[in-house]
Tab-separated table of C-alpha atoms and ligand atoms in Angstrom:
chain	number	residue	atom	x	y	z
P	7	MET	CA	36.038	15.563	-6.342
P	8	ASP	CA	38.478	16.941	-3.800
P	9	GLY	CA	37.389	20.073	-3.113
P	10	ARG	CA	41.117	21.640	-2.690
P	11	GLU	CA	41.544	20.813	-6.245
P	12	SER	CA	38.508	22.644	-7.728
P	13	ARG	CA	39.872	25.839	-8.635
P	14	TYR	CA	42.598	23.960	-10.532
P	15	GLN	CA	40.113	22.001	-12.670
P	16	ALA	CA	37.818	25.040	-13.236
P	17	PHE	CA	40.889	26.296	-14.607
P	18	LEU	CA	41.341	23.521	-16.907
P	19	GLU	CA	37.955	23.727	-17.877
P	20	LYS	CA	38.435	27.315	-19.169
P	21	LEU	CA	41.297	26.218	-21.124
P	22	SER	CA	39.313	23.511	-23.038
P	23	ARG	CA	36.563	26.029	-23.876
P	24	ASP	CA	39.137	28.634	-25.180
P	25	HIS	CA	40.780	25.934	-27.426
P	26	LEU	CA	43.903	26.638	-25.077
P	27	ARG	CA	44.394	23.253	-23.121
P	28	ARG	CA	47.292	21.103	-23.549
P	29	ASP	CA	47.527	17.520	-23.126
P	30	LEU	CA	50.496	15.098	-23.230
P	31	THR	CA	50.475	12.780	-26.403
P	32	GLU	CA	52.348	9.981	-26.245
P	33	VAL	CA	54.381	9.298	-29.402
P	34	ALA	CA	57.038	6.254	-30.198
P	35	ALA	CA	59.917	7.474	-32.100
P	36	ARG	CA	62.653	5.004	-33.938
P	37	HIS	CA	63.928	7.568	-36.190
P	38	ALA	CA	64.510	11.278	-36.987
P	39	ARG	CA	61.608	11.271	-39.730
P	40	ILE	CA	58.849	9.317	-38.452
P	41	LEU	CA	56.894	9.145	-35.550
P	42	LYS	CA	53.786	6.917	-34.687
P	43	VAL	CA	50.770	8.005	-32.536
P	44	GLY	CA	48.005	5.473	-31.377
P	45	GLY	CA	49.685	2.722	-33.946
P	46	ARG	CA	49.540	5.626	-37.040
P	47	ARG	CA	52.695	6.406	-38.716
P	48	TYR	CA	53.224	9.887	-39.339
P	49	VAL	CA	56.015	12.270	-41.017
P	50	ASN	CA	57.804	14.187	-37.810
P	51	LEU	CA	57.449	18.164	-38.854
P	52	ALA	CA	57.575	18.958	-34.815
P	53	SER	CA	60.716	18.104	-33.534
P	54	ASN	CA	64.254	20.377	-33.400
P	55	ASP	CA	65.926	17.889	-34.044
P	56	TYR	CA	67.427	19.671	-36.976
P	57	LEU	CA	70.000	17.759	-38.491
P	58	GLY	CA	68.302	13.993	-37.098
P	59	LEU	CA	71.417	13.407	-34.960
P	60	ARG	CA	69.509	12.126	-32.291
P	61	PHE	CA	69.626	8.455	-34.174
P	62	HIS	CA	73.226	8.960	-35.499
P	63	LYS	CA	75.498	6.502	-35.100
P	64	ALA	CA	78.431	8.577	-33.547
P	65	LEU	CA	76.204	9.900	-30.947
P	66	ILE	CA	74.908	6.546	-30.099
P	67	GLU	CA	78.020	4.975	-29.770
P	68	ARG	CA	79.776	7.729	-27.615
P	69	ALA	CA	76.566	8.077	-25.039
P	70	CYS	CA	77.177	4.032	-24.696
P	71	ALA	CA	80.478	3.826	-24.337
P	72	TRP	CA	80.732	6.688	-21.818
P	73	ALA	CA	77.681	5.346	-20.048
P	74	ARG	CA	79.953	1.741	-19.666
P	75	GLU	CA	83.091	3.624	-18.769
P	76	PHE	CA	82.073	6.130	-16.835
P	77	GLY	CA	78.276	5.200	-15.690
P	78	THR	CA	74.787	6.425	-15.747
P	79	GLY	CA	75.190	9.263	-13.569
P	80	SER	CA	77.584	11.630	-12.447
P	81	GLY	CA	76.720	11.220	-8.798
P	82	ALA	CA	76.715	15.005	-7.421
P	83	SER	CA	77.089	18.853	-8.576
P	84	ARG	CA	79.840	19.929	-10.376
P	85	LEU	CA	80.644	21.807	-7.239
P	86	VAL	CA	80.478	18.615	-5.278
P	87	THR	CA	82.237	15.535	-7.085
P	88	GLY	CA	80.346	15.454	-10.142
P	89	ASN	CA	82.904	17.670	-12.049
P	90	LEU	CA	84.018	14.713	-14.193
P	91	GLU	CA	87.176	14.792	-15.943
P	92	LEU	CA	84.665	14.342	-19.488
P	93	PHE	CA	83.962	18.269	-18.829
P	94	ALA	CA	86.975	20.469	-19.367
P	95	GLY	CA	87.435	18.759	-23.041
P	96	ILE	CA	83.791	19.711	-24.074
P	97	GLU	CA	83.833	22.998	-22.693
P	98	ARG	CA	86.818	23.563	-24.662
P	99	LYS	CA	85.245	22.488	-27.541
P	100	VAL	CA	82.208	24.598	-26.997
P	101	ALA	CA	84.146	27.757	-26.569
P	102	ALA	CA	86.008	27.405	-29.424
P	103	LEU	CA	83.164	27.054	-31.655
P	104	LYS	CA	81.598	30.252	-30.486
P	105	ASN	CA	85.090	31.897	-30.429
P	106	LYS	CA	84.643	32.997	-26.602
P	107	PRO	CA	87.389	32.714	-23.896
P	108	ALA	CA	85.259	30.098	-21.719
P	109	ALA	CA	82.221	27.968	-21.641
P	110	LEU	CA	80.519	26.214	-18.666
P	111	LEU	CA	77.816	23.214	-19.157
P	112	MET	CA	74.520	23.223	-17.431
P	113	ALA	CA	71.716	20.766	-17.562
P	114	SER	CA	69.035	22.487	-19.853
P	115	GLY	CA	68.472	25.124	-22.012
P	116	PHE	CA	65.549	26.552	-20.117
P	117	GLN	CA	67.633	26.047	-16.325
P	118	ALA	CA	70.406	28.030	-18.102
P	119	ASN	CA	68.616	30.892	-19.166
P	120	ALA	CA	66.436	30.870	-15.569
P	121	GLY	CA	69.881	30.337	-13.675
P	122	VAL	CA	72.376	32.469	-15.691
P	123	LEU	CA	69.856	35.768	-16.166
P	124	LYS	CA	68.963	35.669	-12.451
P	125	ALA	CA	72.672	35.513	-11.274
P	126	LEU	CA	73.862	38.297	-14.060
P	127	PHE	CA	71.222	40.289	-12.799
P	128	ASP	CA	71.802	40.277	-9.229
P	129	LYS	CA	71.543	43.462	-8.131
P	130	THR	CA	73.541	42.844	-4.604
P	131	VAL	CA	76.264	42.109	-6.617
P	132	LEU	CA	75.582	44.859	-9.885
P	133	GLY	CA	75.054	47.620	-6.967
P	134	ALA	CA	71.978	48.867	-8.591
P	135	ASP	CA	68.790	47.437	-10.370
P	136	PRO	CA	69.694	46.420	-14.024
P	137	LEU	CA	68.175	48.095	-17.244
P	138	VAL	CA	67.471	45.101	-19.378
P	139	PHE	CA	66.257	45.746	-22.950
P	140	SER	CA	64.586	42.357	-24.355
P	141	ASP	CA	63.056	41.459	-27.762
P	142	ARG	CA	59.178	41.208	-27.079
P	143	LEU	CA	59.064	37.780	-28.484
P	144	ASN	CA	61.946	36.091	-26.147
P	145	HIS	CA	61.639	32.882	-24.922
P	146	ALA	CA	59.755	31.842	-22.185
P	147	SER	CA	62.776	30.635	-20.172
P	148	MET	CA	64.467	34.106	-20.399
P	149	HIS	CA	61.461	35.982	-18.783
P	150	PHE	CA	61.581	33.476	-16.054
P	151	GLY	CA	65.524	34.125	-15.347
P	152	CYS	CA	64.286	38.055	-15.384
P	153	GLN	CA	61.236	37.486	-13.249
P	154	ALA	CA	63.374	35.256	-10.611
P	155	ALA	CA	65.936	38.400	-10.375
P	156	GLY	CA	62.995	40.817	-10.057
P	157	VAL	CA	64.174	42.485	-13.160
P	158	SER	CA	61.214	44.500	-14.547
P	159	GLN	CA	62.201	44.352	-18.314
P	160	VAL	CA	62.279	47.099	-21.220
P	161	ARG	CA	60.727	45.136	-23.984
P	162	TYR	CA	61.090	46.454	-27.474
P	163	ARG	CA	59.159	45.651	-30.892
P	164	HIS	CA	60.447	41.955	-32.191
P	165	LEU	CA	63.803	42.342	-34.417
P	166	ASP	CA	63.809	46.129	-34.304
P	167	ALA	CA	66.925	47.615	-33.789
P	168	ALA	CA	66.059	50.957	-34.685
P	169	ARG	CA	63.376	50.861	-31.662
P	170	LEU	CA	66.086	49.173	-29.783
P	171	ALA	CA	68.494	52.305	-30.500
P	172	GLU	CA	65.921	54.638	-29.172
P	173	LEU	CA	65.349	53.268	-25.816
P	174	LEU	CA	69.004	53.143	-25.055
P	175	GLU	CA	69.012	56.581	-26.089
P	176	ARG	CA	66.051	57.246	-23.823
P	177	HIS	CA	68.267	55.806	-21.199
P	178	ALA	CA	72.094	57.184	-22.361
P	179	ALA	CA	72.398	59.143	-18.957
P	180	ASP	CA	71.085	56.452	-16.737
P	181	PRO	CA	74.110	54.926	-14.639
P	182	ARG	CA	72.664	51.353	-14.219
P	183	PRO	CA	74.391	48.472	-15.519
P	184	LYS	CA	72.550	47.727	-18.814
P	185	PHE	CA	72.019	44.247	-20.656
P	186	ILE	CA	70.523	43.653	-24.025
P	187	LEU	CA	68.647	40.019	-24.258
P	188	THR	CA	67.847	38.361	-27.504
P	189	GLU	CA	67.650	34.997	-29.332
P	190	SER	CA	69.286	34.524	-32.488
P	191	VAL	CA	66.815	32.719	-34.501
P	192	PHE	CA	63.365	32.696	-32.828
P	193	SER	CA	61.758	29.616	-31.591
P	194	MET	CA	58.230	30.111	-33.026
P	195	ASP	CA	58.764	32.689	-36.050
P	196	GLY	CA	62.037	31.148	-37.399
P	197	ASP	CA	63.275	34.344	-38.268
P	198	ILE	CA	66.449	35.861	-37.518
P	199	ALA	CA	67.512	38.922	-34.995
P	200	PRO	CA	69.737	41.547	-36.141
P	201	ILE	CA	72.550	40.520	-34.423
P	202	PRO	CA	75.849	42.618	-35.594
P	203	GLU	CA	73.491	45.818	-35.283
P	204	ILE	CA	72.566	44.998	-31.948
P	205	ALA	CA	75.926	44.171	-30.852
P	206	THR	CA	76.976	47.505	-32.004
P	207	LEU	CA	74.318	49.177	-30.311
P	208	ALA	CA	75.311	47.129	-27.250
P	209	ARG	CA	79.055	48.611	-27.343
P	210	GLU	CA	77.918	52.262	-27.711
P	211	HIS	CA	75.968	52.021	-24.832
P	212	GLY	CA	78.087	49.747	-22.646
P	213	ALA	CA	75.526	47.318	-22.434
P	214	MET	CA	76.059	43.542	-22.070
P	215	LEU	CA	74.827	41.576	-24.860
P	216	VAL	CA	73.235	38.068	-24.119
P	217	VAL	CA	72.173	35.772	-26.980
P	218	ASP	CA	70.045	32.662	-26.899
P	219	ASP	CA	71.794	30.752	-29.931
P	220	ALA	CA	69.637	27.542	-29.485
P	221	HIS	CA	67.782	27.759	-32.707
P	222	ALA	CA	71.120	28.775	-34.795
P	223	THR	CA	73.588	26.254	-33.099
P	224	GLY	CA	74.823	23.427	-35.426
P	225	ILE	CA	72.265	24.250	-38.003
P	226	LEU	CA	73.251	27.913	-39.297
P	227	GLY	CA	76.260	30.081	-39.329
P	228	GLU	CA	79.588	29.056	-40.755
P	229	GLY	CA	80.305	25.149	-39.862
P	230	GLY	CA	77.042	25.369	-37.567
P	231	ARG	CA	78.875	27.806	-35.398
P	232	GLY	CA	75.129	29.674	-35.076
P	233	LEU	CA	74.464	33.169	-35.568
P	234	SER	CA	75.629	34.641	-32.242
P	235	ASP	CA	78.921	36.651	-33.024
P	236	GLY	CA	79.029	40.049	-31.472
P	237	ALA	CA	77.330	38.626	-28.267
P	238	ASP	CA	79.355	38.931	-24.897
P	239	LEU	CA	77.658	35.920	-23.784
P	240	VAL	CA	76.027	33.051	-25.678
P	241	ILE	CA	73.657	30.772	-24.058
P	242	GLY	CA	72.254	27.500	-25.952
P	243	THR	CA	71.240	24.150	-25.631
P	244	PHE	CA	72.545	20.526	-27.230
P	245	SER	CA	68.713	19.318	-27.462
P	246	LYS	CA	68.108	20.789	-30.332
P	247	ALA	CA	70.471	20.815	-33.823
P	248	LEU	CA	72.946	18.833	-31.326
P	249	GLY	CA	70.144	15.736	-30.655
P	250	SER	CA	70.767	15.252	-27.495
P	251	PHE	CA	70.338	17.422	-24.199
P	252	GLY	CA	72.070	20.130	-21.754
P	253	ALA	CA	73.372	23.355	-22.318
P	254	TYR	CA	75.921	25.492	-22.598
P	255	VAL	CA	76.934	29.182	-21.617
P	256	ALA	CA	79.766	30.512	-23.667
P	257	CYS	CA	81.553	33.826	-22.062
P	258	SER	CA	84.880	35.537	-20.826
P	259	GLU	CA	86.614	33.484	-17.954
P	260	THR	CA	85.518	36.052	-15.783
P	261	VAL	CA	81.948	35.381	-16.189
P	262	ARG	CA	82.324	31.641	-15.853
P	263	ASP	CA	83.949	31.808	-12.629
P	264	TYR	CA	81.238	34.239	-11.547
P	265	LEU	CA	78.786	31.639	-12.725
P	266	VAL	CA	80.546	28.650	-10.787
P	267	ASN	CA	80.225	30.740	-7.834
P	268	ARG	CA	76.749	32.561	-8.071
P	269	CYS	CA	74.330	30.193	-10.297
P	270	GLY	CA	72.051	28.443	-8.164
P	271	ALA	CA	70.756	26.396	-11.203
P	272	LEU	CA	74.741	24.956	-11.493
P	273	ILE	CA	75.351	25.116	-8.241
P	274	TYR	CA	72.544	23.149	-6.617
P	275	SER	CA	71.877	20.787	-9.385
P	276	THR	CA	73.603	17.257	-10.403
P	277	ALA	CA	75.782	17.712	-13.089
P	278	LEU	CA	75.013	16.064	-16.615
P	279	PRO	CA	75.407	12.448	-16.868
P	280	PRO	CA	78.434	10.817	-18.737
P	281	PRO	CA	76.140	9.253	-21.624
P	282	VAL	CA	74.450	12.534	-22.165
P	283	LEU	CA	78.247	14.135	-22.316
P	284	GLY	CA	79.123	11.332	-24.686
P	285	ALA	CA	76.355	12.169	-27.247
P	286	ILE	CA	77.298	15.876	-26.679
P	287	ASP	CA	81.048	15.476	-27.515
P	288	ALA	CA	80.233	13.384	-30.623
P	289	ALA	CA	77.932	15.838	-32.164
P	290	LEU	CA	80.691	18.816	-31.421
P	291	ASP	CA	83.021	16.565	-33.882
P	292	LEU	CA	80.248	15.826	-36.358
P	293	LEU	CA	79.200	19.661	-36.678
P	294	PRO	CA	81.795	20.564	-38.920
P	295	THR	CA	81.331	17.667	-41.373
P	296	LEU	CA	77.560	18.750	-41.650
P	297	ASN	CA	77.235	21.150	-44.583
P	298	ALA	CA	75.657	19.054	-46.927
P	299	GLU	CA	72.670	18.675	-44.377
P	300	ARG	CA	72.611	21.822	-43.488
P	301	LYS	CA	72.223	23.103	-47.047
P	302	ARG	CA	69.684	20.452	-47.621
P	303	VAL	CA	67.420	21.488	-44.871
P	304	ALA	CA	67.652	25.332	-46.100
P	305	GLY	CA	66.462	24.228	-49.264
P	306	LEU	CA	63.887	22.339	-47.975
P	307	SER	CA	62.756	25.250	-46.041
P	308	ALA	CA	62.736	27.786	-48.618
P	309	HIS	CA	60.951	25.551	-50.945
P	310	PHE	CA	58.339	24.899	-48.747
P	311	ARG	CA	58.064	28.456	-47.890
P	312	SER	CA	57.827	29.865	-51.187
P	313	LYS	CA	55.306	27.427	-51.966
P	314	ALA	CA	53.041	27.792	-48.760
P	315	GLN	CA	53.050	31.476	-49.427
P	316	GLY	CA	51.911	31.052	-52.785
P	317	LEU	CA	48.777	29.107	-51.656
P	318	GLY	CA	47.982	32.038	-49.770
P	319	TYR	CA	49.431	31.353	-45.957
P	320	ASP	CA	51.172	33.579	-43.879
P	321	THR	CA	54.929	32.190	-42.695
P	322	ALA	CA	55.518	35.370	-40.538
P	323	GLY	CA	59.056	36.408	-41.054
P	324	SER	CA	60.470	32.950	-41.370
P	325	SER	CA	63.828	32.545	-43.370
P	326	THR	CA	65.310	29.547	-41.641
P	327	GLN	CA	64.320	25.693	-40.884
P	328	ILE	CA	61.542	26.883	-38.662
P	329	VAL	CA	58.436	27.594	-40.364
P	330	PRO	CA	55.259	28.740	-38.611
P	331	VAL	CA	51.948	28.955	-40.854
P	332	VAL	CA	49.717	31.383	-38.986
P	333	ALA	CA	46.110	30.309	-38.607
P	334	GLY	CA	44.945	33.100	-36.348
P	335	THR	CA	42.800	32.063	-33.505
P	336	ALA	CA	43.931	28.785	-31.572
P	337	ASP	CA	40.847	26.678	-32.770
P	338	ALA	CA	42.180	27.315	-36.354
P	339	ALA	CA	45.383	26.293	-35.359
P	340	LEU	CA	43.911	23.148	-34.078
P	341	GLN	CA	42.077	22.477	-36.871
P	342	LEU	CA	44.808	23.039	-39.515
P	343	SER	CA	47.233	20.767	-37.544
P	344	ALA	CA	44.357	18.137	-37.552
P	345	SER	CA	43.818	18.421	-41.296
P	346	TRP	CA	47.555	17.905	-42.052
P	347	ARG	CA	47.256	15.048	-39.234
P	348	GLU	CA	44.578	13.144	-41.482
P	349	ALA	CA	47.376	13.471	-44.295
P	350	GLY	CA	49.716	11.999	-42.251
P	351	PHE	CA	51.663	15.293	-41.346
P	352	TRP	CA	52.585	15.343	-37.580
P	353	ALA	CA	53.028	19.411	-36.762
P	354	THR	CA	51.858	20.800	-33.720
P	355	ALA	CA	49.613	24.125	-33.157
P	356	ILE	CA	51.193	26.621	-31.018
P	357	ARG	CA	48.411	28.943	-29.364
P	358	PRO	CA	48.580	31.564	-26.712
P	359	PRO	CA	50.517	32.117	-24.341
P	360	THR	CA	53.614	30.634	-26.215
P	361	VAL	CA	52.544	33.398	-28.656
P	362	PRO	CA	50.608	36.151	-28.990
P	363	GLN	CA	46.652	36.091	-28.994
P	364	GLY	CA	45.489	35.966	-32.761
P	365	THR	CA	48.844	34.315	-33.880
P	366	SER	CA	48.312	30.972	-32.937
P	367	ARG	CA	50.146	29.031	-35.898
P	368	VAL	CA	51.041	25.259	-36.805
P	369	ARG	CA	54.665	25.271	-36.731
P	370	CYS	CA	56.354	23.468	-39.248
P	371	VAL	CA	60.084	22.074	-38.964
P	372	PHE	CA	62.520	20.855	-41.605
P	373	THR	CA	65.287	18.515	-40.934
P	374	ALA	CA	67.768	16.638	-42.742
P	375	ALA	CA	65.889	13.601	-42.291
P	376	HIS	CA	63.000	14.735	-44.220
P	377	THR	CA	63.230	14.100	-48.012
P	378	PRO	CA	61.893	16.620	-50.681
P	379	GLU	CA	58.737	13.843	-51.480
P	380	ASP	CA	57.402	14.863	-47.220
P	381	VAL	CA	57.807	18.421	-48.128
P	382	ASP	CA	55.847	18.061	-51.498
P	383	GLY	CA	53.142	15.836	-49.736
P	384	LEU	CA	52.713	18.491	-47.124
P	385	LEU	CA	51.975	21.091	-49.627
P	386	GLU	CA	49.317	19.000	-51.081
P	387	ALA	CA	47.950	18.685	-47.569
P	388	LEU	CA	47.992	22.501	-47.606
P	389	ALA	CA	46.516	23.040	-51.034
P	390	VAL	CA	43.522	20.992	-49.659
P	391	SER	CA	43.115	23.055	-46.201
P	392	ALA	CA	43.466	25.958	-48.467
P	393	SER	CA	40.565	25.237	-50.881
P	394	THR	CA	38.638	24.300	-47.710
P	395	LEU	CA	39.310	27.295	-45.787
P	396	ALA	CA	38.629	29.531	-49.167
P	397	LYS	CA	35.083	27.849	-49.245
P	398	ALA	CA	34.149	28.042	-45.805
P	399	ALA	CA	35.102	32.189	-46.409
P	400	SER	CA	32.813	32.451	-49.347
P	401	THR	CA	29.644	30.666	-48.176
D	19	LIG	C1	65.215	29.815	-27.462
D	19	LIG	C2	65.413	28.818	-26.550
D	19	LIG	N1	65.905	28.550	-25.420
D	19	LIG	C3	65.956	27.526	-24.509
D	19	LIG	C4	65.050	26.806	-24.816
D	19	LIG	C5	65.195	25.698	-23.399
D	19	LIG	O1	66.214	24.368	-24.023
D	19	LIG	P1	65.817	22.863	-23.633
D	19	LIG	O2	64.944	22.385	-24.406
D	19	LIG	O3	67.355	22.563	-23.547
D	19	LIG	O4	65.618	23.377	-21.856
D	19	LIG	C6	64.406	26.645	-25.633
D	19	LIG	C7	63.440	24.998	-26.138
D	19	LIG	O5	62.472	24.925	-26.000
D	19	LIG	C8	64.190	27.786	-26.729
D	19	LIG	O6	63.334	27.748	-27.911
């Protein structure tokens, strides 16, 4: 082996020993419900396409129509010539959905968090290092943005508004600009942050509240509006319930103008391409009509959660379409997901560093494409793995 790569190889070998190595598994998907791996069919419980929109006719047709009319690429960054006539209409729809004066589309949710937070926390603009209060379990892309800005975060216990209040109180006399960062629905736990309480604290302490609404937009809240009411700035993605790709920031006109001038992730990256913009536009038009789908997903998830808990499984604080089944060690989570795969269900084992040590889990996601029979079949597989675990524990 090339000596220059031996350290990387050693790193990979240690990951394998610790059951933490990740690999890219090739999947074939022609439908929101089913995927094929190695020629075998599985019910897909691992996709964030909560409404099954990525195969929806309306999205596909508008994506194709806009590709035909406007081409397959935008040709440049939005500040050069990539700001196609298509953006303004979509941004108006996003601003209305989020009840904000303005919106700005960006390339991806990761890129939005990484780039927008770096720009917001720029101490040369703020005149001081900002004080950033963050939920402990915030998404990696939010940490990335904080790190890029050189911010050391004040982390509070997951979902704990009382603890956040204490920390804000402790820093009440600190004149530095304050921010609070949280997800609305947490991606690996499926639980919901107390946004109204946090928004009240933000107002009382003069802090700017930034909410990542990635896992609520489209699927939760009235008409799929998400759960970000009360936030000063909302970041979200079109890659989950909206069935395609790309991201948005919903905010004031001032913050939008500031980001256009200061957010490197927008300035130095090519604008989203017309087919993707077409899919986004069609999904936004469909959202208000999908109440029945949202209700069905909530029903399937609640049924699964209560039965899984009845079998003795820990589903963390989930109250949404994301239902983790916590296994503990990385190895135990891998074994659990492997046993469900044998039964024809594909759900991914989530391990550190994505989740804290000792909380490895299999993340089950329910979508509008699933049927009650899918949930019952999965519960049967769970019952088998529960009795295997119980037997292993008693020997
Ligand atoms: C909370 C949260 N924010 C941002 C992202 C990134 O979004 P995208 O997939 O559009 O890059 C994700 C998805 O993984 C997420 O879970």
